[in-house]
Amino acid sequence: MIELEHLTKSFNGKKVLDDISLSVGAGEVVSIIGPSGAGKSTLLRCMNLLEVPDAGRISLGERSMELNASGRGHLSIAERFRTTWLRTELSMVFQQFNLWDHKTVLSNLMEGPTIVLKESRKEVEQRAHGVLEQVGLAEKAHAYPSDLSGGQQQRVAIGRALMMRPKAILFDEPTSALDPELVGEVLELMTNLARSGMTMIVVTHEMSFAKGVSDRVLFMENAKIAVSGTPDEVFGHPRLANYAAKLGASASPAPRESAPEAAAPDASGEAEGRS
Ligand SMILES: Nc1ncnc2c1ncn2[C@@H]1O[C@H](COP(=O)(O)OP(=O)(O)OP(=O)(O)O)[C@@H](O)[C@H]1O
Ligand SMILES: [Mg+2]
């Protein structure tokens, strides 16, 4: 359903995505893991054109978009317009929630469908109440994000993604900004979504989710998908030995690039890895 062909992206002359091809089927749950600076966030952001790839092709269902060197990292306003479908059909959930602080939970959910998709407010509002029920926040419709815990805010953000009726949801480290005691409620919601058949691509440091919930795991390293397969295949792969050892050493993220043999190409930019 989602097909990426030969995506490449460089920042300031440094390749961050190096000829990435990937296809994800409807209902599939794919986790992306790997060291800081590997290109995981950039891959997600390129998928829905939050970041514009330098070259490659992105297809979603029947539609397809070719990026070529003439565009090099930019879209014209007309192209942005023509590719709105890609951003709306691949909803994104960010580490930092990115909710509108000055709007109620209900308004946060209604914004996309009413403003971008131009759906009727009445119908959207009804649907929003259903989605709030689904994410376990029915009683918070009129609360503001600042009234909510981080876990609740992230569940609102997932609800907002669902409101777009996306073909798939892209998650970029959705639990990394949460206090440890709030991680569980968000993972539980994501697990339920996965079981309900939602197509999901999840960048995560939560190995329990990657191992236990995903159909497939991709290990990214140095701008490439270095290993891909079932959770068992990937976590048993010798290429992950270093990464797994580091994860074991510190259960929380903030991985540091200290592996001697991974040194040269990637060690420089890793510190400012952003999401
Ligand atoms: N907008 C940007 N401008 C310049 N360089 C960028 C930009 N976004 C990412 N990079 C660089 O691209 C590389 C890959 O970044 P990316 O955020 O995709 O890594 P990541 O795998 O998500 O890492 P992390 O686990 O730390 O989130 C890094 O070296 C980063 O500094
Ligand atoms: Mg990232």
Short mmCIF file of C-alpha atoms and ligand atoms in Angstrom, two decimals:
data_model
loop_
_atom_site.label_atom_id
_atom_site.label_comp_id
_atom_site.label_asym_id
_atom_site.label_seq_id
_atom_site.Cartn_x
_atom_site.Cartn_y
_atom_site.Cartn_z
CA MET A 1 0.00 0.00 0.00
CA ILE A 2 2.88 2.36 0.80
CA GLU A 3 5.78 2.06 -1.57
CA LEU A 4 9.03 3.99 -1.35
CA GLU A 5 11.47 3.60 -4.22
CA HIS A 6 15.05 4.79 -4.12
CA LEU A 7 14.50 7.71 -1.75
CA THR A 8 17.54 9.83 -1.13
CA LYS A 9 18.01 12.89 1.02
CA SER A 10 21.07 14.89 1.98
CA PHE A 11 21.51 17.76 4.41
CA ASN A 12 24.47 20.04 3.72
CA GLY A 13 26.12 17.47 1.50
CA LYS A 14 25.73 14.64 3.98
CA LYS A 15 23.56 11.72 2.92
CA VAL A 16 20.88 11.05 5.50
CA LEU A 17 18.79 8.67 3.38
CA ASP A 18 20.78 6.59 0.95
CA ASP A 19 18.63 4.87 -1.69
CA ILE A 20 15.86 3.65 0.60
CA SER A 21 13.23 1.33 -0.84
CA LEU A 22 10.45 -0.04 1.29
CA SER A 23 6.97 -1.38 0.86
CA VAL A 24 4.39 -1.62 3.61
CA GLY A 25 1.17 -3.58 3.21
CA ALA A 26 -2.27 -2.57 4.47
CA GLY A 27 -2.63 -3.46 8.14
CA GLU A 28 1.08 -4.02 8.59
CA VAL A 29 2.89 -2.69 11.68
CA VAL A 30 6.51 -1.81 11.01
CA SER A 31 8.92 -0.63 13.72
CA ILE A 32 12.04 1.31 12.83
CA ILE A 33 14.91 1.14 15.29
CA GLY A 34 18.55 2.19 15.14
CA PRO A 35 21.13 4.55 16.59
CA SER A 36 20.74 8.30 16.88
CA GLY A 37 21.41 10.07 13.60
CA ALA A 38 20.69 6.97 11.47
CA GLY A 39 17.97 8.82 9.53
CA LYS A 40 14.85 7.33 11.14
CA SER A 41 12.98 10.61 11.64
CA THR A 42 14.05 11.87 8.25
CA LEU A 43 12.65 8.73 6.63
CA LEU A 44 9.27 9.25 8.30
CA ARG A 45 9.26 12.95 7.46
CA CYS A 46 10.14 12.26 3.85
CA MET A 47 7.32 9.74 3.55
CA ASN A 48 4.64 12.38 3.94
CA LEU A 49 6.70 15.23 2.50
CA LEU A 50 7.18 17.14 5.74
CA GLU A 51 10.72 16.93 4.43
CA VAL A 52 11.14 16.79 0.67
CA PRO A 53 13.38 13.99 -0.59
CA ASP A 54 16.00 14.86 -3.20
CA ALA A 55 14.96 11.96 -5.40
CA GLY A 56 12.84 8.84 -5.46
CA ARG A 57 9.20 7.86 -5.71
CA ILE A 58 6.50 7.68 -3.06
CA SER A 59 3.31 5.76 -3.78
CA LEU A 60 0.27 5.41 -1.59
CA GLY A 61 -2.61 3.27 -2.81
CA GLU A 62 -3.32 4.30 -6.39
CA ARG A 63 -1.42 7.55 -6.26
CA SER A 64 2.21 8.19 -6.76
CA MET A 65 4.65 11.07 -6.67
CA GLU A 66 8.05 11.21 -8.31
CA LEU A 67 10.68 13.46 -6.77
CA ASN A 68 13.57 14.35 -8.97
CA ALA A 69 16.81 16.18 -8.81
CA SER A 70 15.36 19.30 -10.41
CA GLY A 71 13.26 19.87 -7.29
CA ARG A 72 16.14 19.17 -4.93
CA GLY A 73 14.52 19.37 -1.56
CA HIS A 74 11.80 21.87 -2.44
CA LEU A 75 8.26 21.81 -3.69
CA SER A 76 6.63 24.70 -5.50
CA ILE A 77 3.41 26.02 -3.99
CA ALA A 78 1.47 24.25 -6.73
CA GLU A 79 3.22 20.98 -5.97
CA ARG A 80 2.51 21.41 -2.24
CA PHE A 81 -1.12 21.81 -3.13
CA ARG A 82 -1.11 18.78 -5.38
CA THR A 83 0.46 16.63 -2.67
CA THR A 84 -1.81 17.53 0.26
CA TRP A 85 -3.27 14.02 -0.08
CA LEU A 86 0.04 12.53 0.97
CA ARG A 87 0.23 14.58 4.15
CA THR A 88 -3.38 13.94 5.10
CA GLU A 89 -3.42 10.23 4.28
CA LEU A 90 -0.23 9.58 6.26
CA SER A 91 -0.93 11.21 9.62
CA MET A 92 1.99 11.78 11.92
CA VAL A 93 2.36 11.54 15.69
CA PHE A 94 5.38 13.36 17.12
CA GLN A 95 7.48 12.92 20.21
CA GLN A 96 6.41 16.35 21.51
CA PHE A 97 2.67 15.93 20.79
CA ASN A 98 2.47 19.27 18.88
CA LEU A 99 -1.04 20.08 20.08
CA TRP A 100 -2.53 23.59 19.86
CA ASP A 101 -2.22 24.80 23.46
CA HIS A 102 -4.86 27.51 23.08
CA LYS A 103 -7.49 25.11 21.74
CA THR A 104 -9.56 22.56 23.61
CA VAL A 105 -9.02 18.86 23.05
CA LEU A 106 -12.17 18.77 20.91
CA SER A 107 -10.96 21.69 18.74
CA ASN A 108 -7.58 20.04 18.34
CA LEU A 109 -9.32 17.00 16.93
CA MET A 110 -11.65 18.97 14.70
CA GLU A 111 -9.05 21.28 13.15
CA GLY A 112 -7.69 18.96 10.44
CA PRO A 113 -10.97 17.57 9.10
CA THR A 114 -12.73 20.96 9.08
CA ILE A 115 -9.89 23.19 7.85
CA VAL A 116 -7.89 20.87 5.61
CA LEU A 117 -10.53 18.39 4.48
CA LYS A 118 -13.38 20.94 4.63
CA GLU A 119 -15.79 18.49 6.21
CA SER A 120 -18.95 19.70 7.94
CA ARG A 121 -18.40 20.77 11.56
CA LYS A 122 -21.41 18.91 12.82
CA GLU A 123 -20.33 15.58 11.39
CA VAL A 124 -16.72 16.13 12.45
CA GLU A 125 -17.72 16.99 16.00
CA GLN A 126 -19.73 13.81 16.27
CA ARG A 127 -16.82 11.79 14.98
CA ALA A 128 -14.42 13.55 17.39
CA HIS A 129 -16.47 12.40 20.36
CA GLY A 130 -16.25 8.85 19.04
CA VAL A 131 -12.48 9.12 18.64
CA LEU A 132 -12.10 10.54 22.16
CA GLU A 133 -13.96 7.52 23.41
CA GLN A 134 -11.57 5.30 21.46
CA VAL A 135 -8.48 6.92 23.01
CA GLY A 136 -10.03 6.82 26.49
CA LEU A 137 -10.53 10.57 26.92
CA ALA A 138 -14.28 11.03 26.41
CA GLU A 139 -14.54 13.23 29.50
CA LYS A 140 -11.70 15.56 28.39
CA ALA A 141 -13.35 17.07 25.30
CA HIS A 142 -13.41 20.57 26.77
CA ALA A 143 -10.10 20.44 28.61
CA TYR A 144 -7.00 22.23 27.33
CA PRO A 145 -3.74 20.38 26.66
CA SER A 146 -2.14 22.04 29.70
CA ASP A 147 -4.78 20.37 31.91
CA LEU A 148 -3.65 16.93 30.75
CA SER A 149 -0.76 14.62 31.59
CA GLY A 150 1.82 13.90 28.90
CA GLY A 151 0.31 10.49 28.31
CA GLN A 152 -3.14 12.00 27.86
CA GLN A 153 -1.76 14.67 25.52
CA GLN A 154 -0.14 12.01 23.39
CA ARG A 155 -3.42 10.10 23.28
CA VAL A 156 -5.10 13.31 22.05
CA ALA A 157 -2.41 13.57 19.37
CA ILE A 158 -3.14 10.00 18.30
CA GLY A 159 -6.84 10.88 18.23
CA ARG A 160 -6.06 13.88 16.06
CA ALA A 161 -4.20 11.60 13.65
CA LEU A 162 -7.16 9.21 13.57
CA MET A 163 -9.54 12.07 12.77
CA MET A 164 -7.93 12.38 9.32
CA ARG A 165 -9.00 8.80 8.55
CA PRO A 166 -5.45 8.14 7.40
CA LYS A 167 -4.32 5.19 5.34
CA ALA A 168 -1.49 4.83 7.85
CA ILE A 169 -0.14 6.56 10.94
CA LEU A 170 3.55 7.43 11.25
CA PHE A 171 4.83 7.63 14.83
CA ASP A 172 8.16 9.27 15.65
CA GLU A 173 9.24 8.12 19.12
CA PRO A 174 5.78 8.69 20.57
CA THR A 175 6.75 7.74 24.12
CA SER A 176 10.24 9.23 24.38
CA ALA A 177 9.11 12.50 25.95
CA LEU A 178 6.94 10.83 28.58
CA ASP A 179 7.62 10.11 32.22
CA PRO A 180 8.16 6.36 32.54
CA GLU A 181 4.88 5.80 34.36
CA LEU A 182 2.93 7.31 31.42
CA VAL A 183 4.54 5.23 28.67
CA GLY A 184 2.29 2.23 29.26
CA GLU A 185 -1.02 3.93 28.49
CA VAL A 186 0.26 5.19 25.14
CA LEU A 187 1.77 1.83 24.18
CA GLU A 188 -1.48 0.15 25.12
CA LEU A 189 -3.45 2.45 22.83
CA MET A 190 -0.95 1.85 20.01
CA THR A 191 -1.19 -1.89 20.55
CA ASN A 192 -4.99 -1.71 20.33
CA LEU A 193 -4.73 0.31 17.13
CA ALA A 194 -2.33 -2.24 15.68
CA ARG A 195 -4.72 -5.06 16.55
CA SER A 196 -7.62 -3.17 14.98
CA GLY A 197 -5.83 -3.35 11.63
CA MET A 198 -4.36 0.15 11.43
CA THR A 199 -1.27 0.39 9.24
CA MET A 200 1.49 1.82 11.41
CA ILE A 201 5.11 2.78 10.95
CA VAL A 202 6.71 3.43 14.31
CA VAL A 203 10.15 4.82 15.08
CA THR A 204 10.73 3.66 18.62
CA HIS A 205 13.20 2.85 21.36
CA GLU A 206 10.53 0.73 23.07
CA MET A 207 11.85 -2.72 22.33
CA SER A 208 8.81 -4.34 23.94
CA PHE A 209 6.65 -2.75 21.25
CA ALA A 210 9.08 -3.49 18.41
CA LYS A 211 9.40 -7.12 19.48
CA GLY A 212 5.90 -7.83 20.68
CA VAL A 213 3.59 -5.85 18.42
CA SER A 214 5.23 -5.24 15.07
CA ASP A 215 5.02 -7.57 12.10
CA ARG A 216 8.33 -6.34 10.81
CA VAL A 217 11.33 -4.47 12.18
CA LEU A 218 13.77 -2.31 10.24
CA PHE A 219 17.16 -1.54 11.72
CA MET A 220 18.54 1.69 10.26
CA GLU A 221 22.20 2.59 10.37
CA ASN A 222 24.18 5.18 8.42
CA ALA A 223 21.29 6.33 6.21
CA LYS A 224 20.36 2.80 5.12
CA ILE A 225 18.02 0.03 6.17
CA ALA A 226 20.75 -2.31 7.36
CA VAL A 227 18.57 -5.21 8.52
CA SER A 228 14.91 -5.94 7.95
CA GLY A 229 12.75 -8.90 8.89
CA THR A 230 10.48 -10.34 11.55
CA PRO A 231 11.25 -9.22 15.12
CA ASP A 232 12.97 -12.56 15.79
CA GLU A 233 15.13 -12.31 12.68
CA VAL A 234 16.17 -8.73 13.34
CA PHE A 235 16.82 -8.96 17.07
CA GLY A 236 18.86 -12.10 16.53
CA HIS A 237 20.97 -10.51 13.79
CA PRO A 238 24.70 -10.09 14.54
CA ARG A 239 24.63 -6.58 13.06
CA LEU A 240 22.55 -5.46 16.05
CA ALA A 241 24.98 -6.72 18.65
CA ASN A 242 26.44 -3.26 19.37
CA TYR A 243 23.09 -1.53 19.38
CA ALA A 244 21.50 -4.14 21.62
CA ALA A 245 24.40 -3.93 24.06
CA LYS A 246 23.99 -0.16 24.30
CA LEU A 247 20.26 -0.47 24.83
CA GLY A 248 20.89 -3.00 27.55
CA ALA A 249 23.40 -0.71 29.23
CA SER A 250 20.93 2.15 29.51
CA ALA A 251 17.27 1.29 29.20
CA SER A 252 16.37 4.94 28.57
CA PRO A 253 17.26 6.57 25.21
CA ALA A 254 20.00 9.17 24.59
CA PRO A 255 22.20 6.65 22.84
CA ARG A 256 25.75 7.83 22.30
CA GLU A 257 27.82 7.03 19.26
CA SER A 258 30.82 5.42 20.83
CA ALA A 259 31.02 2.20 18.88
CA PRO A 260 34.51 2.18 17.42
CA GLU A 261 33.73 0.42 14.16
CA ALA A 262 30.70 2.60 13.42
CA ALA A 263 32.92 5.65 13.86
CA ALA A 264 33.81 7.58 10.76
CA PRO A 265 30.78 8.58 8.66
CA ASP A 266 28.15 9.09 11.30
CA ALA A 267 29.81 10.04 14.52
CA SER A 268 30.00 13.75 13.66
CA GLY A 269 26.35 14.71 13.20
CA GLU A 270 24.81 12.49 15.80
CA ALA A 271 24.67 14.99 18.61
CA GLU A 272 22.11 17.21 16.96
CA GLY A 273 19.80 14.39 15.81
CA ARG A 274 16.37 15.97 15.85
CA SER A 275 12.87 14.70 15.65
N1 LIG B 1 16.54 19.73 8.97
C1 LIG B 1 17.80 19.25 9.05
N2 LIG B 1 18.86 20.01 8.68
C2 LIG B 1 20.12 19.54 8.74
N3 LIG B 1 20.46 18.31 9.19
C3 LIG B 1 19.45 17.52 9.60
C4 LIG B 1 18.08 17.94 9.55
N4 LIG B 1 17.30 16.92 10.01
C5 LIG B 1 18.15 15.92 10.33
N5 LIG B 1 19.44 16.26 10.08
C6 LIG B 1 20.63 15.41 10.27
O1 LIG B 1 20.37 14.20 9.59
C7 LIG B 1 20.86 13.08 10.33
C8 LIG B 1 19.73 12.10 10.60
O2 LIG B 1 18.79 12.72 11.46
P1 LIG B 1 17.49 12.01 11.94
O3 LIG B 1 16.80 13.00 12.83
O4 LIG B 1 16.73 11.49 10.79
O5 LIG B 1 18.07 10.80 12.79
P2 LIG B 1 17.33 9.80 13.76
O6 LIG B 1 17.70 8.42 13.33
O7 LIG B 1 15.89 10.12 13.82
O8 LIG B 1 18.02 10.08 15.16
P3 LIG B 1 17.41 10.14 16.66
O9 LIG B 1 17.33 8.72 17.14
O10 LIG B 1 18.40 10.95 17.41
O11 LIG B 1 16.07 10.81 16.59
C9 LIG B 1 21.49 13.65 11.59
O12 LIG B 1 22.86 13.78 11.36
C10 LIG B 1 20.83 15.02 11.72
O13 LIG B 1 21.66 15.91 12.39
MG MG B 2 14.63 10.85 15.28
#
